Amino acid sequence: MLLSDVELRTEISEGRLVLDPPPSEMAIQSASIDLSFHNVFWRPRHGLKGYTVVPSQADPYKFMDREQRDEVELAPGDLILGETAEAISLPPHLAAWIEGKSGLARHGLLVHLTAPHIAPGWGTPNPKRITLELVNLSGVTHRLMAGEAIAQLLVTRLSSPSRKPYSGKHLARGS
């Protein structure tokens, strides 16, 4: 069951769903929470053309440079990894998924390519930011600003709490 704005506020106010910083009233939509773009991102290194990678055996961050600034430009065809400004923690009875904002999609910007599922227990006990895969499919350069709404978090209640919540096996990148 997808949580409504009323249920989202309850989960947040009772400390079960944690967003740090907490969402503004405007960020809580009818059945989602707007998430904003953080000022940390990773861009593929130059000179990798022709390099072959086995994705299941390679750390993608090994081929990327970390940058930190308040705006980033994506030229047509560019890929970057970004993060949500909000760090999130889900209890065992909630799961979530992340979707891009439709206004950005209409400009040809893919905000989250795949793996939108956020498992129960994510960021517990220490809230974590969500990695975003951003690609510019349009013919123009896009400038993204830290703090602007970039994605939305949809939260669902499980029929019973998970017995196998997220175990934190993803590599920590730090911020």
Protein backbone atom coordinates (compact mmCIF):
# COMPACT_ATOMS: atom_id res chain seq x y z
CA MET A 1 0.00 0.00 0.00
CA LEU A 2 1.46 3.32 -1.11
CA LEU A 3 1.53 5.82 1.76
CA SER A 4 -0.45 9.05 1.49
CA ASP A 5 0.82 12.44 2.63
CA VAL A 6 -1.00 11.92 5.95
CA GLU A 7 0.72 8.55 6.52
CA LEU A 8 4.10 9.90 5.41
CA ARG A 9 3.84 12.73 7.96
CA THR A 10 2.90 10.22 10.69
CA GLU A 11 5.83 7.90 9.89
CA ILE A 12 8.18 10.90 9.91
CA SER A 13 6.80 12.53 13.07
CA GLU A 14 6.95 9.22 14.96
CA GLY A 15 10.58 8.73 13.89
CA ARG A 16 10.11 5.55 11.88
CA LEU A 17 10.79 7.10 8.46
CA VAL A 18 13.85 9.32 8.77
CA LEU A 19 14.94 11.97 6.29
CA ASP A 20 17.90 14.17 7.19
CA PRO A 21 17.34 17.02 6.73
CA PRO A 22 13.60 16.61 7.35
CA PRO A 23 11.37 17.43 4.37
CA SER A 24 9.68 20.79 4.18
CA GLU A 25 5.90 20.86 4.12
CA MET A 26 6.07 21.66 0.39
CA ALA A 27 8.24 18.58 -0.28
CA ILE A 28 5.55 16.21 0.98
CA GLN A 29 3.25 15.56 -1.96
CA SER A 30 -0.03 13.60 -2.06
CA ALA A 31 1.78 10.23 -2.11
CA SER A 32 5.51 11.01 -2.32
CA ILE A 33 8.29 13.14 -0.91
CA ASP A 34 10.38 15.37 -3.17
CA LEU A 35 14.11 14.81 -2.82
CA SER A 36 16.75 17.32 -3.81
CA PHE A 37 20.11 17.15 -5.55
CA HIS A 38 23.23 17.07 -3.35
CA ASN A 39 26.42 18.95 -4.21
CA VAL A 40 28.51 15.76 -4.48
CA PHE A 41 28.66 13.76 -7.70
CA TRP A 42 30.91 11.47 -9.71
CA ARG A 43 31.79 11.97 -13.38
CA PRO A 44 33.45 9.31 -15.60
CA ARG A 45 37.15 9.90 -16.13
CA HIS A 46 38.32 11.03 -19.55
CA GLY A 47 40.29 8.60 -21.65
CA LEU A 48 38.27 5.49 -20.85
CA LYS A 49 36.85 5.05 -24.34
CA GLY A 50 37.60 1.54 -25.55
CA TYR A 51 38.15 0.23 -22.02
CA THR A 52 36.17 -2.98 -21.33
CA VAL A 53 34.47 -3.48 -17.97
CA VAL A 54 32.61 -6.46 -16.53
CA PRO A 55 30.01 -4.54 -14.47
CA SER A 56 29.39 -7.36 -11.99
CA GLN A 57 33.11 -7.43 -11.18
CA ALA A 58 34.03 -3.74 -11.26
CA ASP A 59 33.49 -0.89 -8.85
CA PRO A 60 32.05 1.91 -11.03
CA TYR A 61 33.58 4.55 -8.77
CA LYS A 62 37.06 3.29 -9.76
CA PHE A 63 36.45 4.89 -13.17
CA MET A 64 34.99 8.15 -11.88
CA ASP A 65 36.20 11.36 -10.32
CA ARG A 66 34.40 12.78 -7.30
CA GLU A 67 33.45 16.44 -7.53
CA GLN A 68 31.79 18.76 -5.07
CA ARG A 69 30.16 22.01 -6.15
CA ASP A 70 26.77 23.67 -6.17
CA GLU A 71 26.04 23.18 -9.86
CA VAL A 72 26.94 20.67 -12.52
CA GLU A 73 26.42 20.68 -16.27
CA LEU A 74 25.44 17.61 -18.26
CA ALA A 75 26.16 17.84 -21.97
CA PRO A 76 24.11 15.72 -24.36
CA GLY A 77 24.85 12.04 -23.69
CA ASP A 78 26.66 12.69 -20.39
CA LEU A 79 26.31 10.35 -17.41
CA ILE A 80 27.04 11.28 -13.82
CA LEU A 81 26.32 9.63 -10.50
CA GLY A 82 24.75 12.03 -8.03
CA GLU A 83 23.14 11.78 -4.63
CA THR A 84 20.05 12.97 -2.91
CA ALA A 85 20.72 15.77 -0.43
CA GLU A 86 18.54 13.87 2.02
CA ALA A 87 19.89 10.88 3.89
CA ILE A 88 17.15 8.31 4.45
CA SER A 89 16.41 5.50 6.88
CA LEU A 90 13.58 2.99 6.42
CA PRO A 91 12.25 0.71 9.17
CA PRO A 92 11.63 -3.02 8.50
CA HIS A 93 7.91 -2.45 7.78
CA LEU A 94 8.47 0.12 4.98
CA ALA A 95 10.04 -0.12 1.52
CA ALA A 96 10.38 2.65 -1.03
CA TRP A 97 11.31 3.42 -4.58
CA ILE A 98 12.68 6.48 -6.22
CA GLU A 99 11.46 8.10 -9.42
CA GLY A 100 12.66 11.09 -11.39
CA LYS A 101 10.59 14.26 -11.56
CA SER A 102 8.40 14.41 -14.67
CA GLY A 103 9.39 18.01 -15.45
CA LEU A 104 13.02 16.95 -15.78
CA ALA A 105 12.04 13.95 -17.90
CA ARG A 106 10.27 16.25 -20.34
CA HIS A 107 13.62 18.00 -20.83
CA GLY A 108 15.29 14.69 -21.70
CA LEU A 109 16.96 14.14 -18.34
CA LEU A 110 16.89 10.63 -16.89
CA VAL A 111 17.29 10.93 -13.15
CA HIS A 112 17.40 7.32 -12.06
CA LEU A 113 18.14 4.67 -14.66
CA THR A 114 17.49 1.44 -12.82
CA ALA A 115 17.30 -0.22 -9.41
CA PRO A 116 14.69 2.16 -7.97
CA HIS A 117 13.88 -0.17 -5.05
CA ILE A 118 14.97 0.92 -1.58
CA ALA A 119 14.84 -2.05 0.76
CA PRO A 120 13.34 -2.16 4.24
CA GLY A 121 16.07 -1.34 6.74
CA TRP A 122 17.95 0.96 4.32
CA GLY A 123 20.06 3.43 6.26
CA THR A 124 19.31 1.89 9.65
CA PRO A 125 20.62 2.96 12.09
CA ASN A 126 22.56 5.61 10.14
CA PRO A 127 20.56 7.34 7.38
CA LYS A 128 22.18 7.17 3.93
CA ARG A 129 21.87 9.20 0.76
CA ILE A 130 20.49 7.56 -2.38
CA THR A 131 22.71 7.35 -5.46
CA LEU A 132 21.17 8.66 -8.67
CA GLU A 133 22.26 7.73 -12.19
CA LEU A 134 21.70 10.85 -14.30
CA VAL A 135 21.85 10.87 -18.11
CA ASN A 136 21.13 13.72 -20.52
CA LEU A 137 19.22 12.33 -23.51
CA SER A 138 18.45 15.74 -25.01
CA GLY A 139 20.39 17.80 -27.52
CA VAL A 140 21.07 20.64 -25.06
CA THR A 141 23.27 20.99 -21.98
CA HIS A 142 21.46 20.87 -18.63
CA ARG A 143 22.65 22.71 -15.53
CA LEU A 144 21.62 21.07 -12.25
CA MET A 145 21.78 23.01 -8.99
CA ALA A 146 22.33 21.58 -5.54
CA GLY A 147 19.15 21.85 -3.51
CA GLU A 148 16.72 21.67 -6.44
CA ALA A 149 14.04 18.95 -6.49
CA ILE A 150 15.36 16.11 -8.61
CA ALA A 151 13.46 12.96 -7.61
CA GLN A 152 10.56 11.70 -5.55
CA LEU A 153 10.44 9.00 -2.90
CA LEU A 154 7.38 6.76 -2.88
CA VAL A 155 6.93 4.72 0.29
CA THR A 156 4.93 1.55 0.75
CA ARG A 157 3.93 -0.37 3.86
CA LEU A 158 4.72 -4.09 3.84
CA SER A 159 2.09 -6.61 4.93
CA SER A 160 4.56 -7.68 7.63
CA PRO A 161 8.00 -6.39 8.68
CA SER A 162 10.88 -7.84 6.68
CA ARG A 163 12.90 -10.60 8.34
CA LYS A 164 15.81 -9.79 6.00
CA PRO A 165 16.11 -6.00 5.99
CA TYR A 166 18.87 -4.25 4.05
CA SER A 167 22.24 -5.39 5.33
CA GLY A 168 24.39 -2.54 4.07
CA LYS A 169 26.35 -4.59 1.54
CA HIS A 170 26.69 -1.74 -0.96
CA LEU A 171 30.05 -0.02 -0.94
CA ALA A 172 30.04 3.13 1.15
CA ARG A 173 31.16 6.20 -0.79
CA GLY A 174 31.03 8.84 1.91
CA SER A 175 29.97 12.41 1.27
